A tleap script that builds the chain and sets N, CA, C and O, in Angstrom:
source leaprc.protein.ff14SB
mol = sequence {
  NMET VAL PRO GLY GLN GLY LEU ALA MET ARG
  PRO ILE GLN LEU SER ASN ASP ILE VAL SER
  VAL GLY GLU LEU LYS VAL GLN ALA ALA ARG
  LEU LEU ARG ARG VAL HIE ASP ASP ARG ARG
  PRO ILE VAL ILE THR GLN HIE GLY LYS PRO
  ALA GLY VAL LEU LEU SER PRO GLU ASP PHE
  ASP ALA LEU SER GLU THR SER ARG PHE VAL
  GLU SER VAL ARG ARG GLY LEU ALA ASP SER
  GLU ALA ALA ARG VAL VAL ASP ASP GLN ASP
  LEU ASP GLY ALA LEU ASP GLU ALA LEU GLY
  PRO LYS ALA ARG CARG
}
set mol.1.N position { -13.485 -0.907 5.707 }
set mol.1.CA position { -12.740 -1.791 4.966 }
set mol.1.C position { -11.602 -2.254 6.085 }
set mol.1.O position { -10.746 -1.484 6.522 }
set mol.2.N position { -11.711 -3.331 6.385 }
set mol.2.CA position { -10.286 -4.074 7.298 }
set mol.2.C position { -9.425 -4.274 6.468 }
set mol.2.O position { -9.662 -4.771 5.368 }
set mol.3.N position { -8.051 -3.842 6.950 }
set mol.3.CA position { -6.830 -4.043 6.156 }
set mol.3.C position { -6.584 -5.409 5.836 }
set mol.3.O position { -6.611 -6.276 6.710 }
set mol.4.N position { -6.288 -5.716 4.353 }
set mol.4.CA position { -6.099 -7.186 3.989 }
set mol.4.C position { -7.288 -7.940 3.404 }
set mol.4.O position { -7.237 -9.124 3.070 }
set mol.5.N position { -8.459 -7.087 3.297 }
set mol.5.CA position { -9.660 -7.518 2.839 }
set mol.5.C position { -9.840 -7.045 1.397 }
set mol.5.O position { -9.068 -6.201 0.943 }
set mol.6.N position { -10.939 -7.613 0.579 }
set mol.6.CA position { -10.995 -6.916 -0.514 }
set mol.6.C position { -10.165 -7.248 -1.488 }
set mol.6.O position { -9.395 -8.179 -1.253 }
set mol.7.N position { -10.104 -6.539 -2.900 }
set mol.7.CA position { -9.492 -7.023 -3.827 }
set mol.7.C position { -7.986 -6.291 -3.453 }
set mol.7.O position { -7.854 -5.168 -2.966 }
set mol.8.N position { -6.884 -7.247 -3.821 }
set mol.8.CA position { -5.490 -6.964 -3.606 }
set mol.8.C position { -4.972 -6.481 -4.887 }
set mol.8.O position { -5.355 -6.920 -5.971 }
set mol.9.N position { -4.023 -5.495 -4.721 }
set mol.9.CA position { -3.255 -4.983 -5.641 }
set mol.9.C position { -2.359 -6.252 -6.027 }
set mol.9.O position { -1.824 -7.025 -5.233 }
set mol.10.N position { -2.315 -6.298 -7.485 }
set mol.10.CA position { -1.297 -7.274 -8.022 }
set mol.10.C position { 0.060 -7.067 -8.094 }
set mol.10.O position { 0.354 -5.884 -8.267 }
set mol.11.N position { 1.040 -7.881 -8.013 }
set mol.11.CA position { 2.522 -7.666 -8.145 }
set mol.11.C position { 2.892 -6.993 -9.432 }
set mol.11.O position { 2.237 -7.252 -10.441 }
set mol.12.N position { 3.897 -6.147 -9.474 }
set mol.12.CA position { 4.401 -5.469 -10.678 }
set mol.12.C position { 5.058 -6.476 -11.560 }
set mol.12.O position { 5.746 -7.327 -10.996 }
set mol.13.N position { 4.942 -6.512 -12.951 }
set mol.13.CA position { 5.546 -7.311 -13.894 }
set mol.13.C position { 6.560 -6.446 -14.621 }
set mol.13.O position { 6.229 -5.708 -15.549 }
set mol.14.N position { 7.917 -6.567 -14.134 }
set mol.14.CA position { 8.844 -5.819 -14.708 }
set mol.14.C position { 8.878 -5.553 -16.409 }
set mol.14.O position { 9.217 -4.499 -16.946 }
set mol.15.N position { 8.457 -6.738 -17.059 }
set mol.15.CA position { 8.357 -6.347 -18.500 }
set mol.15.C position { 7.247 -5.525 -18.960 }
set mol.15.O position { 7.292 -5.026 -20.085 }
set mol.16.N position { 6.145 -5.324 -18.102 }
set mol.16.CA position { 5.002 -4.895 -18.676 }
set mol.16.C position { 5.006 -3.188 -17.864 }
set mol.16.O position { 4.766 -2.122 -18.430 }
set mol.17.N position { 5.336 -3.389 -16.501 }
set mol.17.CA position { 4.578 -2.238 -15.572 }
set mol.17.C position { 5.710 -1.071 -15.223 }
set mol.17.O position { 5.516 -0.312 -14.273 }
set mol.18.N position { 6.769 -0.983 -15.952 }
set mol.18.CA position { 7.915 0.013 -16.094 }
set mol.18.C position { 7.606 1.032 -17.273 }
set mol.18.O position { 7.782 0.678 -18.438 }
set mol.19.N position { 7.209 2.118 -17.002 }
set mol.19.CA position { 7.349 2.932 -18.330 }
set mol.19.C position { 8.172 4.331 -17.981 }
set mol.19.O position { 8.451 4.670 -16.831 }
set mol.20.N position { 8.493 5.043 -19.111 }
set mol.20.CA position { 9.217 6.072 -18.845 }
set mol.20.C position { 8.297 7.329 -18.851 }
set mol.20.O position { 7.159 7.103 -19.265 }
set mol.21.N position { 8.546 8.512 -18.502 }
set mol.21.CA position { 7.627 9.611 -18.097 }
set mol.21.C position { 7.269 9.932 -19.437 }
set mol.21.O position { 6.117 10.323 -19.625 }
set mol.22.N position { 8.120 9.829 -20.489 }
set mol.22.CA position { 7.593 10.504 -22.020 }
set mol.22.C position { 6.462 9.494 -22.451 }
set mol.22.O position { 5.453 9.937 -22.999 }
set mol.23.N position { 6.637 7.887 -22.170 }
set mol.23.CA position { 5.477 7.103 -22.442 }
set mol.23.C position { 4.186 7.372 -21.526 }
set mol.23.O position { 3.054 7.047 -21.884 }
set mol.24.N position { 4.411 7.856 -20.585 }
set mol.24.CA position { 3.390 8.405 -19.869 }
set mol.24.C position { 2.647 9.423 -20.225 }
set mol.24.O position { 1.427 9.521 -20.088 }
set mol.25.N position { 3.506 10.322 -20.763 }
set mol.25.CA position { 2.982 11.819 -21.249 }
set mol.25.C position { 2.045 11.358 -22.508 }
set mol.25.O position { 0.995 11.976 -22.683 }
set mol.26.N position { 2.360 10.402 -23.297 }
set mol.26.CA position { 1.746 10.125 -24.659 }
set mol.26.C position { 0.461 8.975 -24.337 }
set mol.26.O position { -0.607 8.978 -24.950 }
set mol.27.N position { 0.778 8.133 -23.383 }
set mol.27.CA position { -0.182 6.982 -23.180 }
set mol.27.C position { -1.016 7.114 -21.846 }
set mol.27.O position { -1.452 6.113 -21.278 }
set mol.28.N position { -1.223 8.419 -21.362 }
set mol.28.CA position { -1.762 8.341 -19.968 }
set mol.28.C position { -2.906 7.798 -19.792 }
set mol.28.O position { -3.077 7.147 -18.762 }
set mol.29.N position { -4.041 7.938 -20.817 }
set mol.29.CA position { -5.156 7.253 -20.814 }
set mol.29.C position { -5.285 6.160 -20.800 }
set mol.29.O position { -6.091 5.628 -20.037 }
set mol.30.N position { -4.555 5.501 -21.614 }
set mol.30.CA position { -4.304 4.039 -21.728 }
set mol.30.C position { -3.807 3.317 -20.258 }
set mol.30.O position { -4.415 2.398 -19.708 }
set mol.31.N position { -2.751 3.858 -19.836 }
set mol.31.CA position { -2.072 3.478 -18.738 }
set mol.31.C position { -2.781 3.632 -17.406 }
set mol.31.O position { -2.513 2.916 -16.441 }
set mol.32.N position { -3.912 4.819 -17.384 }
set mol.32.CA position { -4.628 4.840 -16.155 }
set mol.32.C position { -5.774 3.734 -16.332 }
set mol.32.O position { -6.296 3.169 -15.371 }
set mol.33.N position { -6.059 3.523 -17.488 }
set mol.33.CA position { -7.478 2.371 -17.512 }
set mol.33.C position { -6.567 0.988 -17.265 }
set mol.33.O position { -7.138 0.078 -16.666 }
set mol.34.N position { -5.201 0.781 -17.686 }
set mol.34.CA position { -4.590 -0.617 -17.350 }
set mol.34.C position { -4.218 -0.674 -15.790 }
set mol.34.O position { -4.145 -1.739 -15.177 }
set mol.35.N position { -3.997 0.551 -15.229 }
set mol.35.CA position { -3.735 0.393 -13.626 }
set mol.35.C position { -5.113 -0.013 -13.059 }
set mol.35.O position { -5.213 -0.958 -12.276 }
set mol.36.N position { -6.123 0.679 -13.446 }
set mol.36.CA position { -7.535 0.323 -13.121 }
set mol.36.C position { -7.987 -1.213 -13.517 }
set mol.36.O position { -8.647 -1.883 -12.722 }
set mol.37.N position { -7.740 -1.522 -14.302 }
set mol.37.CA position { -8.151 -3.031 -14.824 }
set mol.37.C position { -7.401 -3.826 -14.470 }
set mol.37.O position { -7.968 -4.763 -13.909 }
set mol.38.N position { -6.180 -3.929 -14.537 }
set mol.38.CA position { -4.980 -4.994 -14.071 }
set mol.38.C position { -4.843 -5.150 -12.562 }
set mol.38.O position { -4.712 -6.243 -12.012 }
set mol.39.N position { -4.886 -3.853 -11.867 }
set mol.39.CA position { -4.741 -4.062 -10.452 }
set mol.39.C position { -3.313 -3.925 -10.079 }
set mol.39.O position { -2.918 -4.054 -8.920 }
set mol.40.N position { -2.471 -3.632 -11.194 }
set mol.40.CA position { -1.080 -3.575 -10.822 }
set mol.40.C position { -0.495 -2.263 -11.055 }
set mol.40.O position { -0.794 -1.659 -12.086 }
set mol.41.N position { 0.348 -1.732 -10.165 }
set mol.41.CA position { 0.793 -0.506 -10.112 }
set mol.41.C position { 1.995 -0.277 -11.203 }
set mol.41.O position { 2.741 -1.234 -11.413 }
set mol.42.N position { 2.199 0.883 -11.867 }
set mol.42.CA position { 3.021 1.171 -12.606 }
set mol.42.C position { 4.256 1.947 -12.318 }
set mol.42.O position { 4.069 3.027 -11.758 }
set mol.43.N position { 5.717 1.545 -12.643 }
set mol.43.CA position { 6.610 2.493 -12.170 }
set mol.43.C position { 6.925 3.259 -13.162 }
set mol.43.O position { 7.165 2.700 -14.233 }
set mol.44.N position { 6.993 4.405 -13.100 }
set mol.44.CA position { 7.484 5.837 -13.922 }
set mol.44.C position { 8.838 5.853 -13.704 }
set mol.44.O position { 9.341 5.740 -12.587 }
set mol.45.N position { 9.529 6.007 -14.864 }
set mol.45.CA position { 11.062 6.144 -14.826 }
set mol.45.C position { 11.473 7.554 -15.352 }
set mol.45.O position { 10.766 7.908 -16.296 }
set mol.46.N position { 12.317 8.342 -15.031 }
set mol.46.CA position { 12.915 9.254 -15.603 }
set mol.46.C position { 14.335 9.272 -15.535 }
set mol.46.O position { 15.007 9.182 -14.507 }
set mol.47.N position { 14.736 9.394 -16.680 }
set mol.47.CA position { 16.322 9.306 -16.942 }
set mol.47.C position { 16.776 7.940 -16.542 }
set mol.47.O position { 17.919 7.739 -16.131 }
set mol.48.N position { 15.754 6.877 -16.680 }
set mol.48.CA position { 16.170 5.580 -16.640 }
set mol.48.C position { 16.183 5.161 -14.903 }
set mol.48.O position { 16.525 4.033 -14.550 }
set mol.49.N position { 15.858 5.989 -14.127 }
set mol.49.CA position { 15.397 5.767 -12.757 }
set mol.49.C position { 14.205 5.740 -12.213 }
set mol.49.O position { 13.478 6.584 -12.736 }
set mol.50.N position { 13.596 5.021 -11.236 }
set mol.50.CA position { 12.518 5.110 -10.947 }
set mol.50.C position { 12.028 6.375 -10.517 }
set mol.50.O position { 12.690 6.624 -9.509 }
set mol.51.N position { 11.282 7.257 -10.707 }
set mol.51.CA position { 10.533 8.363 -10.161 }
set mol.51.C position { 9.290 8.651 -9.619 }
set mol.51.O position { 8.925 9.727 -9.145 }
set mol.52.N position { 8.652 7.596 -9.721 }
set mol.52.CA position { 7.061 7.509 -9.136 }
set mol.52.C position { 6.457 6.284 -9.494 }
set mol.52.O position { 6.978 5.522 -10.308 }
set mol.53.N position { 5.133 6.002 -8.796 }
set mol.53.CA position { 4.336 4.945 -9.030 }
set mol.53.C position { 2.819 5.494 -9.106 }
set mol.53.O position { 2.327 6.269 -8.286 }
set mol.54.N position { 2.196 4.980 -10.184 }
set mol.54.CA position { 1.172 5.138 -10.788 }
set mol.54.C position { 0.240 3.966 -10.196 }
set mol.54.O position { 0.562 2.807 -10.457 }
set mol.55.N position { -1.146 4.268 -9.244 }
set mol.55.CA position { -1.577 3.252 -8.982 }
set mol.55.C position { -3.128 3.673 -8.831 }
set mol.55.O position { -3.331 4.883 -8.732 }
set mol.56.N position { -4.186 2.856 -8.804 }
set mol.56.CA position { -5.482 2.986 -8.873 }
set mol.56.C position { -5.807 3.827 -7.188 }
set mol.56.O position { -5.227 3.604 -6.125 }
set mol.57.N position { -6.824 4.719 -7.445 }
set mol.57.CA position { -7.120 5.194 -6.154 }
set mol.57.C position { -7.478 4.222 -4.926 }
set mol.57.O position { -7.250 4.406 -3.731 }
set mol.58.N position { -8.041 3.243 -5.495 }
set mol.58.CA position { -8.536 1.986 -4.702 }
set mol.58.C position { -7.308 1.439 -3.760 }
set mol.58.O position { -7.296 1.341 -2.533 }
set mol.59.N position { -6.366 1.139 -4.625 }
set mol.59.CA position { -4.989 0.568 -4.103 }
set mol.59.C position { -4.308 1.585 -3.433 }
set mol.59.O position { -3.559 1.121 -2.574 }
set mol.60.N position { -4.292 2.978 -3.521 }
set mol.60.CA position { -3.629 4.096 -2.732 }
set mol.60.C position { -4.662 3.936 -1.303 }
set mol.60.O position { -4.163 3.718 -0.199 }
set mol.61.N position { -5.883 4.052 -1.472 }
set mol.61.CA position { -6.572 3.906 -0.249 }
set mol.61.C position { -6.474 2.867 0.538 }
set mol.61.O position { -6.645 3.014 1.748 }
set mol.62.N position { -6.182 1.637 -0.005 }
set mol.62.CA position { -5.812 0.349 0.782 }
set mol.62.C position { -4.599 0.401 1.459 }
set mol.62.O position { -4.409 -0.159 2.539 }
set mol.63.N position { -3.478 1.291 0.643 }
set mol.63.CA position { -2.403 1.117 1.304 }
set mol.63.C position { -2.248 2.181 2.411 }
set mol.63.O position { -1.454 2.000 3.335 }
set mol.64.N position { -2.937 3.186 2.326 }
set mol.64.CA position { -3.057 4.151 3.189 }
set mol.64.C position { -3.860 3.673 4.620 }
set mol.64.O position { -3.442 4.011 5.727 }
set mol.65.N position { -4.825 3.010 4.464 }
set mol.65.CA position { -5.587 2.478 5.512 }
set mol.65.C position { -4.713 1.493 6.225 }
set mol.65.O position { -4.616 1.499 7.453 }
set mol.66.N position { -3.946 0.474 5.298 }
set mol.66.CA position { -2.961 -0.473 6.082 }
set mol.66.C position { -2.059 0.365 6.885 }
set mol.66.O position { -1.883 0.198 8.092 }
set mol.67.N position { -1.485 1.285 6.162 }
set mol.67.CA position { -0.448 2.218 6.940 }
set mol.67.C position { -1.051 2.844 8.212 }
set mol.67.O position { -0.377 2.994 9.230 }
set mol.68.N position { -2.262 3.180 8.123 }
set mol.68.CA position { -2.731 3.788 9.482 }
set mol.68.C position { -2.835 3.021 10.537 }
set mol.68.O position { -2.472 3.328 11.673 }
set mol.69.N position { -3.467 1.726 10.107 }
set mol.69.CA position { -3.793 0.779 11.162 }
set mol.69.C position { -2.562 0.167 11.584 }
set mol.69.O position { -2.526 -0.153 12.772 }
set mol.70.N position { -1.472 -0.085 10.836 }
set mol.70.CA position { -0.222 -0.586 11.541 }
set mol.70.C position { 0.324 0.339 12.356 }
set mol.70.O position { 0.774 -0.060 13.430 }
set mol.71.N position { 0.398 1.713 12.036 }
set mol.71.CA position { 0.755 2.625 12.969 }
set mol.71.C position { -0.055 2.535 14.312 }
set mol.71.O position { 0.456 2.388 15.422 }
set mol.72.N position { -1.057 2.617 14.111 }
set mol.72.CA position { -2.046 2.562 15.554 }
set mol.72.C position { -1.746 1.326 16.438 }
set mol.72.O position { -1.717 1.306 17.669 }
set mol.73.N position { -1.543 0.359 15.636 }
set mol.73.CA position { -0.944 -1.222 16.438 }
set mol.73.C position { 0.249 -0.898 17.236 }
set mol.73.O position { 0.418 -1.130 18.433 }
set mol.74.N position { 1.276 -0.173 16.179 }
set mol.74.CA position { 2.562 0.163 17.022 }
set mol.74.C position { 2.397 0.928 18.086 }
set mol.74.O position { 2.936 0.609 19.146 }
set mol.75.N position { 1.510 2.235 17.964 }
set mol.75.CA position { 1.217 3.115 19.183 }
set mol.75.C position { 0.743 2.290 20.399 }
set mol.75.O position { 1.148 2.412 21.555 }
set mol.76.N position { -0.238 1.381 19.907 }
set mol.76.CA position { -0.890 0.632 21.284 }
set mol.76.C position { 0.164 -0.168 21.868 }
set mol.76.O position { 0.451 -0.014 23.056 }
set mol.77.N position { 0.816 -1.077 21.080 }
set mol.77.CA position { 1.868 -1.889 21.825 }
set mol.77.C position { 2.961 -1.099 22.504 }
set mol.77.O position { 3.514 -1.615 23.475 }
set mol.78.N position { 3.350 0.166 22.072 }
set mol.78.CA position { 4.305 1.082 22.618 }
set mol.78.C position { 3.592 1.288 23.998 }
set mol.78.O position { 4.135 0.988 25.062 }
set mol.79.N position { 2.369 1.807 23.903 }
set mol.79.CA position { 1.667 2.282 25.032 }
set mol.79.C position { 1.640 1.122 26.292 }
set mol.79.O position { 1.839 1.333 27.489 }
set mol.80.N position { 1.299 -0.286 25.558 }
set mol.80.CA position { 1.278 -1.240 26.541 }
set mol.80.C position { 2.617 -1.546 27.342 }
set mol.80.O position { 2.634 -1.902 28.520 }
set mol.81.N position { 3.776 -1.351 26.510 }
set mol.81.CA position { 5.066 -1.663 27.189 }
set mol.81.C position { 5.368 -0.844 28.102 }
set mol.81.O position { 6.002 -1.167 29.106 }
set mol.82.N position { 4.838 0.612 27.795 }
set mol.82.CA position { 5.040 1.634 28.764 }
set mol.82.C position { 4.282 1.774 29.939 }
set mol.82.O position { 4.454 2.647 30.790 }
set mol.83.N position { 3.294 0.734 29.957 }
set mol.83.CA position { 2.466 0.656 31.003 }
set mol.83.C position { 1.520 1.909 30.899 }
set mol.83.O position { 1.140 2.382 31.969 }
set mol.84.N position { 1.199 2.356 30.013 }
set mol.84.CA position { 0.315 3.625 29.758 }
set mol.84.C position { -1.116 2.748 29.134 }
set mol.84.O position { -1.485 2.723 27.960 }
set mol.85.N position { -1.644 2.187 30.099 }
set mol.85.CA position { -3.010 1.524 30.065 }
set mol.85.C position { -3.879 1.912 31.014 }
set mol.85.O position { -3.523 2.525 32.020 }
set mol.86.N position { -5.472 1.472 30.677 }
set mol.86.CA position { -6.303 1.879 31.539 }
set mol.86.C position { -7.349 0.401 31.717 }
set mol.86.O position { -7.722 -0.234 30.730 }
set mol.87.N position { -7.634 0.106 32.821 }
set mol.87.CA position { -8.078 -1.106 33.008 }
set mol.87.C position { -9.765 -0.938 32.827 }
set mol.87.O position { -10.387 0.066 33.174 }
set mol.88.N position { -10.332 -2.089 32.235 }
set mol.88.CA position { -11.702 -2.084 31.973 }
set mol.88.C position { -12.635 -1.144 32.655 }
set mol.88.O position { -13.374 -0.328 32.105 }
set mol.89.N position { -12.506 -1.356 33.836 }
set mol.89.CA position { -13.399 -0.681 35.003 }
set mol.89.C position { -13.375 0.925 34.711 }
set mol.89.O position { -14.389 1.607 34.564 }
set mol.90.N position { -12.258 1.324 34.663 }
set mol.90.CA position { -11.933 2.841 34.498 }
set mol.90.C position { -12.489 3.106 33.318 }
set mol.90.O position { -13.334 3.999 33.264 }
set mol.91.N position { -12.134 2.408 32.188 }
set mol.91.CA position { -12.577 2.833 30.892 }
set mol.91.C position { -14.282 3.191 30.719 }
set mol.91.O position { -14.833 4.232 30.360 }
set mol.92.N position { -14.905 1.732 31.178 }
set mol.92.CA position { -16.258 2.066 31.331 }
set mol.92.C position { -16.908 3.178 32.058 }
set mol.92.O position { -17.872 3.813 31.629 }
set mol.93.N position { -16.252 3.388 33.304 }
set mol.93.CA position { -16.576 4.598 33.997 }
set mol.93.C position { -16.344 6.069 33.308 }
set mol.93.O position { -16.993 7.085 33.556 }
set mol.94.N position { -15.460 5.957 32.553 }
set mol.94.CA position { -14.887 7.214 32.001 }
set mol.94.C position { -15.844 7.287 30.766 }
set mol.94.O position { -16.360 8.388 30.571 }
set mol.95.N position { -16.140 6.313 29.941 }
set mol.95.CA position { -17.167 6.497 28.674 }
set mol.95.C position { -18.535 6.897 29.161 }
set mol.95.O position { -19.171 7.829 28.667 }
set mol.96.N position { -19.045 5.981 30.371 }
set mol.96.CA position { -20.354 6.395 30.969 }
set mol.96.C position { -20.367 7.855 31.301 }
set mol.96.O position { -21.300 8.606 31.020 }
set mol.97.N position { -19.276 8.202 31.912 }
set mol.97.CA position { -19.485 9.653 32.127 }
set mol.97.C position { -19.567 10.777 31.040 }
set mol.97.O position { -20.165 11.852 31.084 }
set mol.98.N position { -18.730 10.176 29.963 }
set mol.98.CA position { -18.590 11.050 28.868 }
set mol.98.C position { -19.958 11.015 27.751 }
set mol.98.O position { -20.541 11.980 27.257 }
set mol.99.N position { -20.167 9.866 27.602 }
set mol.99.CA position { -21.485 9.487 26.715 }
set mol.99.C position { -22.720 9.094 27.438 }
set mol.99.O position { -23.798 9.000 26.849 }
set mol.100.N position { -22.574 8.857 28.744 }
set mol.100.CA position { -23.678 8.308 29.286 }
set mol.100.C position { -24.348 6.950 29.219 }
set mol.100.O position { -24.741 6.496 28.145 }
set mol.101.N position { -24.460 6.389 30.210 }
set mol.101.CA position { -24.664 5.042 30.449 }
set mol.101.C position { -25.436 4.209 29.016 }
set mol.101.O position { -25.066 3.340 28.227 }
set mol.102.N position { -26.780 5.083 29.228 }
set mol.102.CA position { -27.488 4.600 27.997 }
set mol.102.C position { -27.059 4.668 26.425 }
set mol.102.O position { -27.434 3.885 25.552 }
set mol.103.N position { -26.306 5.632 26.287 }
set mol.103.CA position { -25.878 5.670 25.037 }
set mol.103.C position { -24.811 4.683 24.592 }
set mol.103.O position { -24.625 4.491 23.391 }
set mol.104.N position { -24.133 4.075 25.487 }
set mol.104.CA position { -23.213 3.059 25.265 }
set mol.104.C position { -23.852 1.772 24.908 }
set mol.104.O position { -23.331 0.975 24.128 }
set mol.105.N position { -25.003 1.582 25.499 }
set mol.105.CA position { -25.887 0.260 25.699 }
set mol.105.C position { -26.630 -0.143 24.385 }
set mol.105.O position { -27.354 -1.138 24.365 }
savepdb mol mol.pdb
quit
């Protein structure tokens, strides 16, 4: 999946999506269903302060993938700015040598 495609996590609704750790303990199954169905994360509080966030596995995967993508772009830009680049001909030659010309075509 390309970052930014697919179903998007919906924004938090402060009146509904903040629950205490005590409520999480009592209502875990219901809250897990709600996170999945509503596609909104739930903020878990402990002693009145945010302590964690509950989100669906799909939303976690999407956030992780987006984070990895953004970090890759940052590294690429840093390499480009530092002139750590390879021209197309050198890259083609290195790939042909490593994989064989027929494997790449």
